[in-house]
GROMACS .gro file of C-alpha atoms in nm:
model
  351
    1MET     CA    1   9.096  -0.482  12.962
    2LYS     CA    2   9.126  -0.416  12.589
    3SER     CA    3   8.769  -0.291  12.570
    4THR     CA    4   8.834  -0.055  12.861
    5PHE     CA    5   9.138   0.092  12.685
    6LEU     CA    6   8.940   0.156  12.367
    7TYR     CA    7   8.656   0.311  12.569
    8LEU     CA    8   8.899   0.567  12.715
    9LEU     CA    9   9.084   0.627  12.387
   10PHE     CA   10   8.787   0.732  12.171
   11PRO     CA   11   8.691   1.045  12.379
   12ILE     CA   12   9.054   1.163  12.376
   13ILE     CA   13   9.072   1.129  11.997
   14GLY     CA   14   8.739   1.314  11.962
   15ILE     CA   15   8.850   1.605  12.182
   16THR     CA   16   9.180   1.632  11.997
   17PHE     CA   17   8.997   1.640  11.664
   18LEU     CA   18   8.754   1.915  11.780
   19GLN     CA   19   9.036   2.124  11.919
   20GLY     CA   20   9.221   2.095  11.589
   21CYS     CA   21   8.913   2.204  11.397
   22GLY     CA   22   8.851   2.496  11.632
   23THR     CA   23   9.205   2.620  11.599
   24LYS     CA   24   9.188   2.602  11.224
   25GLY     CA   25   8.860   2.794  11.219
   26ASN     CA   26   8.995   3.071  11.445
   27SER     CA   27   9.311   3.109  11.239
   28MET     CA   28   9.100   3.161  10.929
   29ASN     CA   29   8.886   3.431  11.098
   30THR     CA   30   9.178   3.629  11.243
   31GLU     CA   31   9.414   3.615  10.950
   32ILE     CA   32   9.583   3.954  10.905
   33PRO     CA   33   9.738   4.053  10.574
   34THR     CA   34  10.114   4.080  10.569
   35GLY     CA   35  10.336   4.290  10.344
   36GLU     CA   36  10.175   4.572  10.152
   37ILE     CA   37   9.809   4.615  10.246
   38PRO     CA   38   9.575   4.696   9.957
   39VAL     CA   39   9.376   5.015  10.016
   40LYS     CA   40   9.158   5.259   9.830
   41ILE     CA   41   9.203   5.632   9.861
   42LYS     CA   42   8.999   5.948   9.808
   43GLN     CA   43   9.137   6.286   9.717
   44ILE     CA   44   9.037   6.547   9.973
   45SER     CA   45   9.070   6.925   9.971
   46VAL     CA   46   9.016   7.196  10.228
   47SER     CA   47   8.711   7.421  10.214
   48GLU     CA   48   8.682   7.770  10.359
   49GLY     CA   49   8.355   7.880  10.511
   50ASN     CA   50   8.198   8.071  10.797
   51LEU     CA   51   8.188   7.884  11.123
   52GLU     CA   52   7.851   7.754  11.244
   53ILE     CA   53   7.814   7.671  11.613
   54ASP     CA   54   7.522   7.465  11.744
   55ALA     CA   55   7.414   7.510  12.104
   56THR     CA   56   7.116   7.444  12.328
   57GLY     CA   57   6.987   7.645  12.620
   58GLN     CA   58   6.680   7.775  12.799
   59PHE     CA   59   6.451   8.067  12.728
   60THR     CA   60   6.416   8.346  12.980
   61THR     CA   61   6.325   8.716  12.982
   62ASP     CA   62   6.514   9.040  13.036
   63ASP     CA   63   6.305   9.134  13.337
   64GLU     CA   64   6.370   8.834  13.559
   65THR     CA   65   6.410   8.947  13.920
   66MET     CA   66   6.517   8.789  14.247
   67LEU     CA   67   6.297   8.913  14.532
   68SER     CA   68   6.414   8.901  14.894
   69PHE     CA   69   6.358   9.047  15.240
   70LYS     CA   70   6.586   9.330  15.350
   71THR     CA   71   6.582   9.202  15.706
   72GLY     CA   72   6.621   8.849  15.834
   73GLY     CA   73   6.377   8.655  16.045
   74ILE     CA   74   6.115   8.383  16.050
   75ILE     CA   75   5.890   8.358  15.745
   76SER     CA   76   5.528   8.395  15.846
   77GLN     CA   77   5.339   8.362  15.516
   78VAL     CA   78   5.413   8.251  15.160
   79LEU     CA   79   5.108   8.343  14.957
   80VAL     CA   80   5.200   8.223  14.605
   81SER     CA   81   5.339   7.911  14.440
   82GLU     CA   82   5.562   7.849  14.139
   83GLY     CA   83   5.383   7.923  13.813
   84ASP     CA   84   5.128   8.162  13.966
   85VAL     CA   85   5.033   8.478  13.778
   86ILE     CA   86   5.099   8.787  13.989
   87ARG     CA   87   4.994   9.152  13.970
   88LYS     CA   88   5.197   9.459  14.051
   89GLY     CA   89   5.174   9.540  14.424
   90GLN     CA   90   5.037   9.196  14.518
   91LEU     CA   91   5.155   9.069  14.859
   92LEU     CA   92   5.367   8.758  14.808
   93ALA     CA   93   5.525   8.680  15.147
   94THR     CA   94   5.574   8.825  15.496
   95LEU     CA   95   5.807   8.778  15.791
   96ASP     CA   96   5.697   8.736  16.151
   97LEU     CA   97   5.674   9.103  16.249
   98THR     CA   98   5.691   9.067  16.628
   99GLU     CA   99   6.055   9.169  16.661
  100ILE     CA  100   6.036   9.422  16.379
  101ASN     CA  101   5.726   9.594  16.520
  102THR     CA  102   5.897   9.613  16.858
  103ALA     CA  103   6.192   9.790  16.698
  104VAL     CA  104   5.956  10.036  16.528
  105ASN     CA  105   5.776  10.109  16.857
  106GLN     CA  106   6.106  10.166  17.036
  107ALA     CA  107   6.220  10.405  16.763
  108ARG     CA  108   5.887  10.589  16.775
  109LEU     CA  109   5.905  10.631  17.153
  110GLY     CA  110   6.263  10.755  17.124
  111TYR     CA  111   6.157  11.009  16.865
  112GLU     CA  112   5.865  11.132  17.077
  113LYS     CA  113   6.095  11.179  17.378
  114ALA     CA  114   6.355  11.361  17.168
  115LYS     CA  115   6.083  11.587  17.031
  116ARG     CA  116   5.957  11.674  17.381
  117ASP     CA  117   6.310  11.747  17.499
  118TYR     CA  118   6.374  11.970  17.201
  119GLU     CA  119   6.052  12.169  17.254
  120ARG     CA  120   6.131  12.210  17.627
  121VAL     CA  121   6.482  12.337  17.555
  122GLN     CA  122   6.343  12.583  17.299
  123ARG     CA  123   6.111  12.731  17.562
  124LEU     CA  124   6.393  12.753  17.814
  125LEU     CA  125   6.615  12.913  17.553
  126ALA     CA  126   6.347  13.176  17.491
  127ASP     CA  127   6.349  13.253  17.867
  128SER     CA  128   6.732  13.264  17.864
  129VAL     CA  129   6.745  12.964  18.096
  130ALA     CA  130   6.892  12.712  17.849
  131THR     CA  131   7.210  12.770  17.654
  132VAL     CA  132   7.252  12.771  17.279
  133GLU     CA  133   7.464  12.457  17.309
  134GLN     CA  134   7.183  12.275  17.489
  135ALA     CA  135   6.942  12.380  17.218
  136GLN     CA  136   7.177  12.254  16.946
  137ASN     CA  137   7.230  11.921  17.125
  138SER     CA  138   6.855  11.869  17.163
  139LYS     CA  139   6.807  11.938  16.792
  140THR     CA  140   7.077  11.685  16.703
  141ALA     CA  141   6.915  11.424  16.929
  142LEU     CA  142   6.579  11.489  16.761
  143ASP     CA  143   6.729  11.447  16.414
  144ILE     CA  144   6.898  11.119  16.515
  145ALA     CA  145   6.572  10.987  16.662
  146ALA     CA  146   6.385  11.080  16.343
  147GLU     CA  147   6.639  10.895  16.127
  148SER     CA  148   6.620  10.588  16.353
  149LEU     CA  149   6.241  10.586  16.326
  150GLU     CA  150   6.258  10.616  15.947
  151ALA     CA  151   6.506  10.325  15.927
  152ALA     CA  152   6.288  10.108  16.150
  153ARG     CA  153   5.980  10.179  15.940
  154PHE     CA  154   6.179  10.108  15.622
  155ASN     CA  155   6.279   9.767  15.759
  156GLN     CA  156   5.915   9.709  15.854
  157ASP     CA  157   5.801   9.787  15.500
  158TYR     CA  158   6.062   9.550  15.352
  159SER     CA  159   5.969   9.268  15.587
  160GLN     CA  160   5.707   9.183  15.329
  161ILE     CA  161   5.750   9.115  14.959
  162ARG     CA  162   5.521   9.260  14.694
  163ALA     CA  163   5.527   9.204  14.319
  164ILE     CA  164   5.714   9.481  14.139
  165SER     CA  165   5.528   9.422  13.811
  166ASN     CA  166   5.272   9.199  13.644
  167GLY     CA  167   5.424   8.862  13.566
  168ASN     CA  168   5.479   8.509  13.690
  169VAL     CA  169   5.647   8.332  13.979
  170LEU     CA  170   5.926   8.124  13.826
  171LYS     CA  171   6.076   7.979  14.144
  172LYS     CA  172   5.992   7.972  14.515
  173PHE     CA  173   6.288   7.909  14.743
  174VAL     CA  174   6.131   7.914  15.093
  175ASN     CA  175   5.838   7.790  15.303
  176PRO     CA  176   5.654   7.929  15.609
  177GLY     CA  177   5.838   7.881  15.938
  178GLN     CA  178   6.179   7.891  15.773
  179GLN     CA  179   6.442   8.127  15.910
  180ILE     CA  180   6.606   8.338  15.645
  181ALA     CA  181   6.901   8.576  15.633
  182PRO     CA  182   6.876   8.931  15.497
  183GLY     CA  183   6.897   8.940  15.117
  184SER     CA  184   6.848   8.565  15.067
  185PRO     CA  185   6.636   8.492  14.756
  186VAL     CA  186   6.272   8.415  14.823
  187PHE     CA  187   6.116   8.430  14.475
  188GLN     CA  188   6.234   8.450  14.118
  189THR     CA  189   5.982   8.634  13.900
  190ASN     CA  190   5.957   8.774  13.551
  191GLY     CA  191   5.741   9.030  13.378
  192SER     CA  192   5.451   8.953  13.150
  193GLY     CA  193   5.567   9.181  12.869
  194LYS     CA  194   5.612   9.023  12.526
  195GLY     CA  195   5.911   9.062  12.300
  196SER     CA  196   6.177   9.045  12.573
  197TRP     CA  197   6.253   8.674  12.542
  198LYS     CA  198   6.612   8.559  12.511
  199LEU     CA  199   6.792   8.227  12.489
  200LYS     CA  200   7.083   8.155  12.722
  201VAL     CA  201   7.329   7.894  12.590
  202SER     CA  202   7.663   7.763  12.716
  203LEU     CA  203   7.970   7.736  12.491
  204SER     CA  204   8.317   7.594  12.530
  205ASP     CA  205   8.605   7.837  12.562
  206LYS     CA  206   8.707   7.784  12.199
  207GLU     CA  207   8.352   7.833  12.068
  208TRP     CA  208   8.306   8.137  12.293
  209ALA     CA  209   8.619   8.297  12.148
  210MET     CA  210   8.488   8.252  11.791
  211VAL     CA  211   8.151   8.414  11.863
  212LYS     CA  212   8.110   8.791  11.853
  213GLU     CA  213   7.831   9.012  11.983
  214GLY     CA  214   7.601   9.087  11.692
  215ASP     CA  215   7.655   8.753  11.514
  216LYS     CA  216   7.339   8.627  11.346
  217VAL     CA  217   7.160   8.328  11.498
  218ASN     CA  218   6.890   8.087  11.385
  219ILE     CA  219   6.666   7.986  11.677
  220SER     CA  220   6.432   7.687  11.695
  221THR     CA  221   6.206   7.544  11.964
  222PRO     CA  222   6.084   7.191  12.045
  223VAL     CA  223   5.729   7.305  11.970
  224GLU     CA  224   5.816   7.397  11.609
  225PRO     CA  225   6.152   7.227  11.541
  226GLU     CA  226   6.136   7.296  11.166
  227LYS     CA  227   6.060   7.669  11.199
  228LEU     CA  228   6.360   7.901  11.234
  229TYR     CA  229   6.344   8.239  11.406
  230THR     CA  230   6.609   8.502  11.354
  231GLY     CA  231   6.817   8.640  11.638
  232LYS     CA  232   7.158   8.775  11.727
  233VAL     CA  233   7.419   8.739  11.998
  234LYS     CA  234   7.341   9.007  12.255
  235ARG     CA  235   7.592   8.946  12.532
  236LYS     CA  236   7.891   8.724  12.611
  237SER     CA  237   7.975   8.638  12.970
  238LYS     CA  238   8.333   8.721  13.064
  239VAL     CA  239   8.343   8.465  13.347
  240ALA     CA  240   8.328   8.086  13.314
  241ASP     CA  241   8.074   7.882  13.508
  242PRO     CA  242   8.272   7.740  13.803
  243THR     CA  243   8.087   7.408  13.782
  244THR     CA  244   8.092   7.332  13.409
  245GLY     CA  245   8.377   7.553  13.286
  246THR     CA  246   8.158   7.683  13.004
  247TYR     CA  247   8.078   8.043  12.910
  248GLN     CA  248   7.724   8.177  12.886
  249VAL     CA  249   7.603   8.360  12.577
  250GLU     CA  250   7.271   8.547  12.558
  251ILE     CA  251   7.080   8.547  12.231
  252GLU     CA  252   6.789   8.781  12.161
  253PHE     CA  253   6.518   8.762  11.896
  254THR     CA  254   6.537   9.008  11.609
  255GLU     CA  255   6.177   8.929  11.517
  256LYS     CA  256   5.865   8.867  11.724
  257ALA     CA  257   5.914   8.570  11.953
  258PRO     CA  258   5.649   8.294  11.947
  259ASP     CA  259   5.364   8.345  12.194
  260TYR     CA  260   5.393   7.996  12.343
  261LEU     CA  261   5.737   8.051  12.498
  262ALA     CA  262   5.769   7.985  12.869
  263SER     CA  263   6.059   8.054  13.100
  264GLY     CA  264   6.277   7.744  13.126
  265MET     CA  265   6.171   7.598  12.789
  266PHE     CA  266   6.462   7.453  12.595
  267GLY     CA  267   6.569   7.599  12.263
  268THR     CA  268   6.833   7.540  11.997
  269ALA     CA  269   7.060   7.802  11.844
  270LYS     CA  270   7.280   7.794  11.535
  271VAL     CA  271   7.527   8.081  11.563
  272LEU     CA  272   7.638   8.199  11.218
  273SER     CA  273   7.978   8.331  11.316
  274GLU     CA  274   8.171   8.559  11.083
  275THR     CA  275   8.487   8.371  11.176
  276SER     CA  276   8.610   8.163  10.881
  277GLN     CA  277   8.709   7.799  10.928
  278GLN     CA  278   8.891   7.531  10.729
  279THR     CA  279   8.691   7.209  10.691
  280TRP     CA  280   8.713   6.876  10.511
  281PHE     CA  281   8.432   6.637  10.421
  282VAL     CA  282   8.504   6.263  10.440
  283PRO     CA  283   8.303   5.938  10.410
  284TYR     CA  284   8.171   5.767  10.724
  285GLU     CA  285   8.377   5.454  10.666
  286SER     CA  286   8.708   5.639  10.681
  287ILE     CA  287   8.666   5.738  11.048
  288LEU     CA  288   8.781   5.502  11.323
  289ASP     CA  289   8.722   5.506  11.701
  290ALA     CA  290   8.495   5.811  11.694
  291ASN     CA  291   8.409   5.935  12.042
  292SER     CA  292   8.309   6.273  12.189
  293GLY     CA  293   8.377   6.465  11.870
  294LYS     CA  294   8.716   6.307  11.805
  295GLY     CA  295   8.839   6.013  11.597
  296PHE     CA  296   9.117   5.878  11.377
  297VAL     CA  297   9.169   5.842  11.002
  298PHE     CA  298   9.447   5.702  10.786
  299VAL     CA  299   9.607   5.920  10.521
  300THR     CA  300   9.903   5.893  10.287
  301ASN     CA  301  10.123   6.145  10.114
  302ASP     CA  302  10.367   5.919   9.931
  303GLY     CA  303  10.117   5.648   9.831
  304LYS     CA  304  10.335   5.385  10.001
  305THR     CA  305  10.290   5.438  10.375
  306ALA     CA  306   9.977   5.490  10.585
  307GLN     CA  307   9.975   5.754  10.857
  308LYS     CA  308   9.728   5.750  11.146
  309VAL     CA  309   9.616   6.100  11.240
  310SER     CA  310   9.376   6.233  11.503
  311VAL     CA  311   9.091   6.449  11.377
  312LYS     CA  312   8.819   6.663  11.528
  313ILE     CA  313   8.468   6.584  11.404
  314GLY     CA  314   8.230   6.868  11.327
  315LYS     CA  315   7.883   6.815  11.184
  316ILE     CA  316   7.748   6.480  11.070
  317TYR     CA  317   7.549   6.486  10.747
  318PRO     CA  318   7.341   6.207  10.588
  319ASP     CA  319   7.620   6.116  10.345
  320LYS     CA  320   7.940   6.262  10.491
  321VAL     CA  321   8.119   6.384  10.801
  322GLN     CA  322   8.276   6.724  10.855
  323ILE     CA  323   8.632   6.735  10.988
  324THR     CA  324   8.742   7.064  11.143
  325GLU     CA  325   9.097   6.980  11.254
  326GLY     CA  326   9.369   6.726  11.179
  327LEU     CA  327   9.388   6.701  10.800
  328GLU     CA  328   9.610   7.002  10.740
  329GLY     CA  329   9.875   6.914  10.482
  330TYR     CA  330   9.711   6.591  10.362
  331SER     CA  331   9.534   6.531  10.031
  332LYS     CA  332   9.490   6.150  10.014
  333LEU     CA  333   9.249   5.984  10.254
  334ILE     CA  334   9.234   5.603  10.290
  335VAL     CA  335   8.869   5.498  10.268
  336SER     CA  336   8.901   5.119  10.232
  337GLY     CA  337   9.132   4.874  10.408
  338SER     CA  338   9.174   5.086  10.722
  339ALA     CA  339   9.078   4.797  10.951
  340TYR     CA  340   9.410   4.623  10.878
  341LEU     CA  341   9.629   4.930  10.911
  342THR     CA  342   9.850   5.062  11.184
  343ASP     CA  343  10.060   5.376  11.181
  344LEU     CA  344  10.330   5.356  10.909
  345SER     CA  345  10.188   5.035  10.756
  346PRO     CA  346  10.308   4.972  10.397
  347ILE     CA  347  10.022   5.002  10.148
  348SER     CA  348   9.944   4.950   9.783
  349ILE     CA  349   9.678   5.168   9.625
  350GLN     CA  350   9.402   4.985   9.437
  351ASP     CA  351   9.190   5.140   9.166
   0.00000   0.00000   0.00000
């Protein structure tokens, strides 16, 4: 009986001992300073400079065109694919012309009948058998028939798509056998001329407001990321994209564009806006909870109390971080000891 009691007692003592050790270890690791928290500070000052806005987008050309059929119907042929080189006047696609040809034939027959009637009335008028009114009505009917025939032939001509210039097929939206409505896009093409390349980028509403047409831009490509090409802001969209809420800005080259550019290739732009901006530069370690261009820092004005303020992060450099908003009115930034601070924590400044 005694041996059984001791056998049960030893595990309980062991567990109690381990729990005591674990608690002691945890209390040592989570110990938080009380009273005044020692910190180190850095004097900061505002800098004035022109705003630089980084953006990415895709290259395209000024002569991009959406090609479509004027009339609707069933697509009979699609003769090119995306990426194909095309020549001016080349046939690209056609509709099934059965219905359209029938309409042309009907209009032609109507015109021929109206012409016969008109000629007959003119002869009768010469013999004083027909009246002037009958002659005028027959002439009106002939004119209407001629206009109807011209419209039918126009629709027949635009039931096929031909290239309007030398260039490339960027996108193909349809396939043979597909029914299409009048005016629906069939191809997106561009011209083969050089020097008309532009970069389309999307900016937030605040960035868009700071950019002006004519602002200088440095352009780079993934092919030559270290080489900068000069450009300028050509056009600002006045309407936001309904999906993203961003505004499109078009940038054109002010020097010869590289020959290797292709429509849809990504590019990077640095807009050198003439708008001035206040900025601060702070050490990495002073920023807390950075996410999506925002974060927090601790500052002090009286040297006795820490204040937690929200800041907007700009560019990140190898040895510092740019702050574009949030430090107005502050000159002392806490750079050490921030991990133990909360808003309005008492502090003591260490040398």
